[in-house]
Coordinates of N, CA and C in Angstrom, one line a residue:
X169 N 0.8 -1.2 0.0 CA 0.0 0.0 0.0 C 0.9 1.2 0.0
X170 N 0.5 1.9 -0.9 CA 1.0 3.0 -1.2 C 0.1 4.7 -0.5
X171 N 0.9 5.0 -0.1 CA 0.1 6.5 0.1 C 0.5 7.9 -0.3
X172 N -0.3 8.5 -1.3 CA 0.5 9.8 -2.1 C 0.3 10.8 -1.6
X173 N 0.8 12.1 -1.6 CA 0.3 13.2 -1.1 C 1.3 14.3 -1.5
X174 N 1.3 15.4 -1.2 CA 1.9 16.7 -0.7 C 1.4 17.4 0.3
X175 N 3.0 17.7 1.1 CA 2.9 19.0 1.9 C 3.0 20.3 1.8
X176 N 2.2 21.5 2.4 CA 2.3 22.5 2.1 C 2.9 22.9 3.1
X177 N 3.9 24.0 2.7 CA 4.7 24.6 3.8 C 3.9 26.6 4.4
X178 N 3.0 25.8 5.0 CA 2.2 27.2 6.0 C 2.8 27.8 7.0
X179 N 4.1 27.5 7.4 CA 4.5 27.5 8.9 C 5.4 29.2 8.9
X180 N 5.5 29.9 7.7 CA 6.0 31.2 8.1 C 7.6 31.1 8.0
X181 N 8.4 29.8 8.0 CA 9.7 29.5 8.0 C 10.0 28.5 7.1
X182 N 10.8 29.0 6.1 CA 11.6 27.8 5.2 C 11.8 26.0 6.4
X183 N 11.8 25.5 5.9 CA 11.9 23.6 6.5 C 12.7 23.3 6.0
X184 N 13.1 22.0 6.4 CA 14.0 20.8 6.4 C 13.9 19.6 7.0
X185 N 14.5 18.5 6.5 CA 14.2 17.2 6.9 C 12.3 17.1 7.7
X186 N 11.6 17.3 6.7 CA 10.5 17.0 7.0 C 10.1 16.0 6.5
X187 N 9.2 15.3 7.9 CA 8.7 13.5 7.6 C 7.2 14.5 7.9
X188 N 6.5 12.8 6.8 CA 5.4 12.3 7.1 C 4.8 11.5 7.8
X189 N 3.6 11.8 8.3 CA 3.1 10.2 8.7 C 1.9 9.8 8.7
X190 N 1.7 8.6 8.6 CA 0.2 8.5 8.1 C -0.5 7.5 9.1
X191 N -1.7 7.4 9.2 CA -2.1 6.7 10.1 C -3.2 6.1 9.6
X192 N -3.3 4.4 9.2 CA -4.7 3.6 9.2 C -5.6 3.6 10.3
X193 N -6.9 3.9 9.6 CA -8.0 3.7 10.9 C -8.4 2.6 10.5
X194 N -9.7 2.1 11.4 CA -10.8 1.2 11.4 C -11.7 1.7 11.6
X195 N -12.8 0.9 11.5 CA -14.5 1.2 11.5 C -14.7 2.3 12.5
X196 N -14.0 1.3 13.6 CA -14.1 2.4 15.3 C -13.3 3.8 15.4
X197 N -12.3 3.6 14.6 CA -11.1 5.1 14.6 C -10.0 4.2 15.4
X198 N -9.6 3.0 15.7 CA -8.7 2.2 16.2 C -7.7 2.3 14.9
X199 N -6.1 2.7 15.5 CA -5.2 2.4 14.8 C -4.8 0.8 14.2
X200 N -4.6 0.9 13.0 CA -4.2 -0.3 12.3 C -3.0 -0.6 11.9
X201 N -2.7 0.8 11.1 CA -1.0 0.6 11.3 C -0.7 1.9 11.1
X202 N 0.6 2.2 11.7 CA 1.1 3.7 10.9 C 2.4 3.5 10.0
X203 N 2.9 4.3 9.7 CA 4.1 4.5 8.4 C 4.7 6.0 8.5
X204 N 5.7 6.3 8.2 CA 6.1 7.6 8.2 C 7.5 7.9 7.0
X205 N 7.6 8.8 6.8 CA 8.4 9.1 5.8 C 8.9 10.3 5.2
X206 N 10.3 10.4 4.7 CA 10.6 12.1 4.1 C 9.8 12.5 3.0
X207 N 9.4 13.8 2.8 CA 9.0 14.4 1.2 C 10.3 14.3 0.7
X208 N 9.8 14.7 -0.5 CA 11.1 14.4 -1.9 C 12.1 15.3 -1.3
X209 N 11.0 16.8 -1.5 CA 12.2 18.2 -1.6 C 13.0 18.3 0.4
X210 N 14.1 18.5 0.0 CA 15.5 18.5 0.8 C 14.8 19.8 1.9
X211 N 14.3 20.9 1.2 CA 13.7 22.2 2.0 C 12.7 22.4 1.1
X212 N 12.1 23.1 2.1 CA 10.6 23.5 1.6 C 10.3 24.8 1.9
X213 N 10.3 25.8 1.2 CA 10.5 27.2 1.4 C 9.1 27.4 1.4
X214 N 8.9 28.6 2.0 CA 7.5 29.3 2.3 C 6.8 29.6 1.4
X215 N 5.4 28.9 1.4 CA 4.0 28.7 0.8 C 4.9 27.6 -0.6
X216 N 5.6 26.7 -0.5 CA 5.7 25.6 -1.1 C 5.2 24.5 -0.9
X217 N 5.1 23.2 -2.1 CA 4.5 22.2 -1.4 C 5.7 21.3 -2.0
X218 N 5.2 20.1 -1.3 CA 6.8 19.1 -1.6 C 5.6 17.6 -1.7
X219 N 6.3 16.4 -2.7 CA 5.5 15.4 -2.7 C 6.1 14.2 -1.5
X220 N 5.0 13.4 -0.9 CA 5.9 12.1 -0.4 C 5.3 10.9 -0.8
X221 N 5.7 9.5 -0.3 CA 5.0 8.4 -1.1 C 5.9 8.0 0.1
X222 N 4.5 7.6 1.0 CA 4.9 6.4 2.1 C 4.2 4.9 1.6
X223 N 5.3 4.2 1.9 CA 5.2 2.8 1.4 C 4.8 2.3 3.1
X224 N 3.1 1.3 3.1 CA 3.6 0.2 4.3 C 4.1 -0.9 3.9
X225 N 3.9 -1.7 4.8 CA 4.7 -3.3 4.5 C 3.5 -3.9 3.7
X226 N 4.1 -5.1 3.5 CA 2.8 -6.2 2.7 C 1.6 -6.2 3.1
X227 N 1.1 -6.4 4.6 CA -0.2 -6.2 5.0 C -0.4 -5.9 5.9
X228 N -1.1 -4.2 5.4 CA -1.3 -3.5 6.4 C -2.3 -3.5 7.3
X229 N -3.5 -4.8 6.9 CA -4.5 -4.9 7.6 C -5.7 -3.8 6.9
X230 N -7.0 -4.0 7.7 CA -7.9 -3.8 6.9 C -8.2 -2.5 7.9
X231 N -9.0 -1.3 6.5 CA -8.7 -0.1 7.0 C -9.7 0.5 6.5
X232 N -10.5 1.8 7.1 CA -12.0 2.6 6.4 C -11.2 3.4 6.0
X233 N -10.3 4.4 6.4 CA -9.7 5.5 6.2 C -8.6 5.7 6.8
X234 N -7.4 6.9 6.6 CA -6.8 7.1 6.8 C -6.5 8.5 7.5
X235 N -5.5 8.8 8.2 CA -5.0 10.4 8.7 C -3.4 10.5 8.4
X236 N -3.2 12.0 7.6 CA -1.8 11.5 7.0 C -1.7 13.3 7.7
X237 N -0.3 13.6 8.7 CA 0.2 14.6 9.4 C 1.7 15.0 9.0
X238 N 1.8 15.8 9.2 CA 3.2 16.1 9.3 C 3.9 15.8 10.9
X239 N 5.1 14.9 10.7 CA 5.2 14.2 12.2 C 7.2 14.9 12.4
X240 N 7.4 15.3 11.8 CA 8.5 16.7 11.9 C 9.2 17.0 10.9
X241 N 9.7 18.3 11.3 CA 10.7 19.4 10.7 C 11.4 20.2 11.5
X242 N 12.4 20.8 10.9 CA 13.0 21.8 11.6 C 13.3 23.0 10.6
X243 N 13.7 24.1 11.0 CA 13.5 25.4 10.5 C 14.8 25.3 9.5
X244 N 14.9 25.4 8.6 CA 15.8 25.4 7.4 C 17.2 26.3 7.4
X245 N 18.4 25.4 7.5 CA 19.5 26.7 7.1 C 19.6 26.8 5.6
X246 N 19.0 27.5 4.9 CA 19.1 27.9 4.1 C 20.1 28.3 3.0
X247 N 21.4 28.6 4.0 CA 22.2 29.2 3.3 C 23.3 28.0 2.7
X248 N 22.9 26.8 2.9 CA 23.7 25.5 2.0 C 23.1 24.7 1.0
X249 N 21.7 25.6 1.1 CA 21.0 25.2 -0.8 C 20.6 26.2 -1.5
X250 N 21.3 25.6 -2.6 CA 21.2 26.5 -4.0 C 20.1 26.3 -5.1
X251 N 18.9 27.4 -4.8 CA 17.9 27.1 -5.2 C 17.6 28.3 -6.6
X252 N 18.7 28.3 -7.0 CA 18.6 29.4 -8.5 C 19.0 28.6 -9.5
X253 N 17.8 27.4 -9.7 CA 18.0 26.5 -10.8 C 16.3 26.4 -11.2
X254 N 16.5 26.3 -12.6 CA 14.9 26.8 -13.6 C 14.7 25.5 -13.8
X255 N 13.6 24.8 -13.9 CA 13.3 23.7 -14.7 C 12.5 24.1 -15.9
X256 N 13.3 24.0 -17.4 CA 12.7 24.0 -18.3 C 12.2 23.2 -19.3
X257 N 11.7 23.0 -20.7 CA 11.1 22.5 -21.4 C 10.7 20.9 -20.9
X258 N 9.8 20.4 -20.2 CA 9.5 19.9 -19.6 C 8.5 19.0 -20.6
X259 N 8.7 17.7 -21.1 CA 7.4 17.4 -21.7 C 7.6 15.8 -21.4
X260 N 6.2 14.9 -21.8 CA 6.2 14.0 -21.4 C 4.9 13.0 -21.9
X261 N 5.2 11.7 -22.0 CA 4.2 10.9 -23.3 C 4.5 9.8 -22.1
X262 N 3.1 9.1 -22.6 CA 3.4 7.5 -22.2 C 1.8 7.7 -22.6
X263 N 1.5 5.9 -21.8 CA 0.2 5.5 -22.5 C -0.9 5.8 -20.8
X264 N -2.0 6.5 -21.1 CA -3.0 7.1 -20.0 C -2.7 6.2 -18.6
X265 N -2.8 5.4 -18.3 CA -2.5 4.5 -17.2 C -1.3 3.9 -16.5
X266 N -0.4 3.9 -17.6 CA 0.7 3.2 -17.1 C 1.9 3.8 -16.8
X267 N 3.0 3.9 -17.9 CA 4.0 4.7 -17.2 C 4.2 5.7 -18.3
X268 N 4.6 7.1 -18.1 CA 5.2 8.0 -18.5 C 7.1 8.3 -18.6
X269 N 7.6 8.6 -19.8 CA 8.9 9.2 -19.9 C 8.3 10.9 -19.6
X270 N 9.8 11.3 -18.8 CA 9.9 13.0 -19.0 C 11.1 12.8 -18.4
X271 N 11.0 13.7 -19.4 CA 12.0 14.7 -19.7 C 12.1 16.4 -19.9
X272 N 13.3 16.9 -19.7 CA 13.7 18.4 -19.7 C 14.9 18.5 -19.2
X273 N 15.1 19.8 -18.7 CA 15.9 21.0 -18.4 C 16.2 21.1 -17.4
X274 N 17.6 21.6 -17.5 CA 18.0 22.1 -15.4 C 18.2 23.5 -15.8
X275 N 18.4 24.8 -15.7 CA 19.4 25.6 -16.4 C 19.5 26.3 -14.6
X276 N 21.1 26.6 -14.6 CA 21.6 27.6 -13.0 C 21.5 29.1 -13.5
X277 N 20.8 29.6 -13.2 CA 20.2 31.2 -13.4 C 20.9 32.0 -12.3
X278 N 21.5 31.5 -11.2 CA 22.7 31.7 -10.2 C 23.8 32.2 -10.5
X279 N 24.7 32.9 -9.5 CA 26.2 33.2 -9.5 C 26.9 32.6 -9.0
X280 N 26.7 30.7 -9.0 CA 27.5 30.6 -8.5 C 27.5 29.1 -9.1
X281 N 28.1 27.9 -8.7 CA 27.9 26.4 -9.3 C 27.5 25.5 -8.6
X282 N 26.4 25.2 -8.9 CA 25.1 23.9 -8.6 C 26.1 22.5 -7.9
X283 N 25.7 22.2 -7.0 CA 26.4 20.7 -7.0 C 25.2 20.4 -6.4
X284 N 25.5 18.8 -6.5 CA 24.6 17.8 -5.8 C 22.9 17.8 -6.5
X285 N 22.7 18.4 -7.7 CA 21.5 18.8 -8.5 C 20.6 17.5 -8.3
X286 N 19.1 17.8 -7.5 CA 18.7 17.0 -7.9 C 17.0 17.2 -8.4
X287 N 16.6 16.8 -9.2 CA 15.6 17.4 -9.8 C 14.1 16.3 -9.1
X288 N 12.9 16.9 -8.7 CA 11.6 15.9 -8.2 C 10.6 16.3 -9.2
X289 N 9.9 15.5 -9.4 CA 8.8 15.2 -10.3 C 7.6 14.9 -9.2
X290 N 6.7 16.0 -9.3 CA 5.1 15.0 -9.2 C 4.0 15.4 -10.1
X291 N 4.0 14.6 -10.2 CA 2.4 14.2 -11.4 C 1.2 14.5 -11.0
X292 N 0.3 14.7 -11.4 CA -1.2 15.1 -10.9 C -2.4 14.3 -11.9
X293 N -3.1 13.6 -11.0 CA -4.6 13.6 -12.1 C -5.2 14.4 -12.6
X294 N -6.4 14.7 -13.0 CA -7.0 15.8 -13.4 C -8.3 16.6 -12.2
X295 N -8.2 15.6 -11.5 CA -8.4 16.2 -10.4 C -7.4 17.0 -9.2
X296 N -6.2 17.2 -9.6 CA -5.2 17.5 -9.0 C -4.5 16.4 -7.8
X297 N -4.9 15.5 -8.1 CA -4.3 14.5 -6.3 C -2.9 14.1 -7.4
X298 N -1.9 14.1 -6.4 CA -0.3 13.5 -6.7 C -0.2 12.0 -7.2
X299 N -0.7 11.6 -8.2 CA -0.5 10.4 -8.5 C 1.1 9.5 -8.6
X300 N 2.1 10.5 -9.1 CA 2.9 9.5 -8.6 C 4.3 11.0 -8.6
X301 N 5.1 10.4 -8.2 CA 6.6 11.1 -7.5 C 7.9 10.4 -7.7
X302 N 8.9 11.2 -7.8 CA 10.1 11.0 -7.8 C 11.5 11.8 -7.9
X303 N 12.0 11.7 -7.5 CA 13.8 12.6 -7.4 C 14.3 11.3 -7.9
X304 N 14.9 12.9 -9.0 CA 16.2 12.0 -10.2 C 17.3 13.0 -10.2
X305 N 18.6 12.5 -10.5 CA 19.5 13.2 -10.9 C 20.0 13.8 -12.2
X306 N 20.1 14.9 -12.9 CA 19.8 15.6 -14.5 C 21.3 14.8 -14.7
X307 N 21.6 14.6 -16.1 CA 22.5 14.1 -16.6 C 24.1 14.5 -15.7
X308 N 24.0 15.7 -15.6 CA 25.1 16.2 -14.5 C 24.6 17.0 -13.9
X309 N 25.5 15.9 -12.7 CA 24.1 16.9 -11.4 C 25.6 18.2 -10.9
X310 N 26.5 18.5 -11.5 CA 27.2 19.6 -11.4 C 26.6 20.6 -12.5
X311 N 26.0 21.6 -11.9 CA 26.0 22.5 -13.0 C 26.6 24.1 -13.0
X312 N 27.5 24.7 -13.6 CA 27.9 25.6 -13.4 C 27.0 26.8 -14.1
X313 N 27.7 27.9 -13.2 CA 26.9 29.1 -13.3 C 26.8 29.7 -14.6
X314 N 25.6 29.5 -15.3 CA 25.1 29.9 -16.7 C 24.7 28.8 -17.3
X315 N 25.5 27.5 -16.8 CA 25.2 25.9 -17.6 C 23.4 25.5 -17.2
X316 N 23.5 24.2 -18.4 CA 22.3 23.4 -17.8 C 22.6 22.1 -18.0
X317 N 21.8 21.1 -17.7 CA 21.8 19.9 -17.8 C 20.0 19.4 -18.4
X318 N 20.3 18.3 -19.0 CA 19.1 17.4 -19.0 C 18.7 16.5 -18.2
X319 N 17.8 16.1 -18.0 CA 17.2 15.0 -17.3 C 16.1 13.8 -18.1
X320 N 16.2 12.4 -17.9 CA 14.3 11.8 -18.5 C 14.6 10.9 -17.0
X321 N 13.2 10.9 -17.3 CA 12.6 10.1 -15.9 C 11.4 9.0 -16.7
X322 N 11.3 8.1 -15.8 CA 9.8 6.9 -16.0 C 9.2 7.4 -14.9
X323 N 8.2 7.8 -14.8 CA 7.3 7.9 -13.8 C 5.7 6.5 -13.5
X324 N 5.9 5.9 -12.9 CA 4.6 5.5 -12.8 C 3.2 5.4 -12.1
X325 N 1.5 6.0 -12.7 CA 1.4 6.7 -11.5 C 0.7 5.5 -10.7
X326 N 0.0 5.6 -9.9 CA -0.6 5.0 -9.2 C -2.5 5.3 -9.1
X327 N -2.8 5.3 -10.4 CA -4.2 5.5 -10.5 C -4.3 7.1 -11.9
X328 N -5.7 6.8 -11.9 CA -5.5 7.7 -13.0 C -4.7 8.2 -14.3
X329 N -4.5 9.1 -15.2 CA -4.5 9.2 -16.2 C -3.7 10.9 -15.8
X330 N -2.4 11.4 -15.8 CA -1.4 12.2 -15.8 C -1.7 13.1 -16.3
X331 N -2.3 14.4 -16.0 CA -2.8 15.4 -16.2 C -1.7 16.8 -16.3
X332 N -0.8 16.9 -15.6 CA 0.3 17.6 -15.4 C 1.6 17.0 -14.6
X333 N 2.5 17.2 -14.6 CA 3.7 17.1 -14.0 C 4.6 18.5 -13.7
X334 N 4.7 18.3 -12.5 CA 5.5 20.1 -11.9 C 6.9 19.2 -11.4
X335 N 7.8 20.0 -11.6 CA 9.4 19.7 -11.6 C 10.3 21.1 -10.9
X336 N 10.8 20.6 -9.7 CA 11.6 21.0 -8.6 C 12.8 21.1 -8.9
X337 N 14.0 21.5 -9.1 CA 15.1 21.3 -8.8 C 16.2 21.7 -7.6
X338 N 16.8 21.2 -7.1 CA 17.7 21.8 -5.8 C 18.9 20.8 -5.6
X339 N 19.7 22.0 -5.5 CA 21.1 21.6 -5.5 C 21.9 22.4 -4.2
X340 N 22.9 22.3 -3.8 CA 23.8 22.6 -2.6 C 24.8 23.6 -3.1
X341 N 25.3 24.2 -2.4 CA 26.4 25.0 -2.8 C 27.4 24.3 -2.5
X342 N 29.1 24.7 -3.6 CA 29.8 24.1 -3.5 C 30.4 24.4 -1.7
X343 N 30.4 25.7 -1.4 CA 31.3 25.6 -0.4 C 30.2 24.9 0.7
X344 N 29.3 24.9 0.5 CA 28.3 23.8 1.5 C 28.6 22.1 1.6
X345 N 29.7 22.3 0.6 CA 29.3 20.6 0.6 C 30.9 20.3 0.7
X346 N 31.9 21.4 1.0 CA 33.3 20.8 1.6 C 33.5 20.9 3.2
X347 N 34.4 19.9 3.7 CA 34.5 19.9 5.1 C 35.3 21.1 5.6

């Protein structure tokens, strides 16, 4: 059992390492099982949303409904991600149900050089629910200042027929990522 979602970041302060968690009910509102897990995106800046996809185990037991929370974060240092990277030409085919290629663009619109580039995909129905998610790495996840890189991804969703796809990218600064 799969469970999709996004979070929105309301809280007035950039985030980091934020988990999810979700919780099976029963008939009665008795816990069944819970699960918890990171969103894609590394920080989640204010009034952003980020996707996750908590996996339970084999059987999770039988369940009416669910409650899915944010079970923590902490206030983002900011100043060791490099978030002046564009995702462009963005496009994407496959057959209504099953899986999708996309592909596109990283480009650093920054003064400075991208490391650690990593680009998230989530997909939407047409009803807008997150049908499926994923962080990939663009052909070179170094990008220097003015460069870009490519990326393709397989996405596959988990219901429905892929109505849009929104694409994240975030990378670290170099001097963030020496000792």
């Amino acid at each position: 059992l799969s469970v999709l979602g996004e979070i929105h970041n309301t809280s007035g302060v950039p985030l980091e390492q934020v988990r999810v968690g979700v919780t099976l009910l029963d008939e009665n509102g008795a816990t069944v099982d819970t699960a918890e897990g990171l969103v894609a995106l590394d920080l989640i800046d204010l009034d952003e949303r980020a996707p996750f996809a908590i996996l339970f185990g084999e059987n999770p037991g039988d369940f009416v409904r669910y409650r899915v929370y944010p079970s923590r974060a902490v206030p983002a240092y900011v100043g060791s991600y490099y978030r002046d990277l564009e995702v462009n030409d963005i496009q994407f085919d496959g057959e209504r149900y099953a899986s999708y290629t996309v592909t596109g663009r990283v480009k650093n619109i920054g003064p400075e050089e991208a490391v650690q580039v990593l680009v998230v995909l989530t997909a939407y129905d047409p009803l807008g629910r997150v049908v499926a998610t994923r962080k990939v790495e663009p052909d070179y996840n170094v990008v220097p200042r003015g460069g870009e890189s490519t990326f393709t991804a397989v996405l596959s969703p988990a219901g429905g027929p892929v109505e849009r796809i929104v694409a994240v990218a975030q990378g670290r600064r170099l001097s963030a990522t020496r000792p």
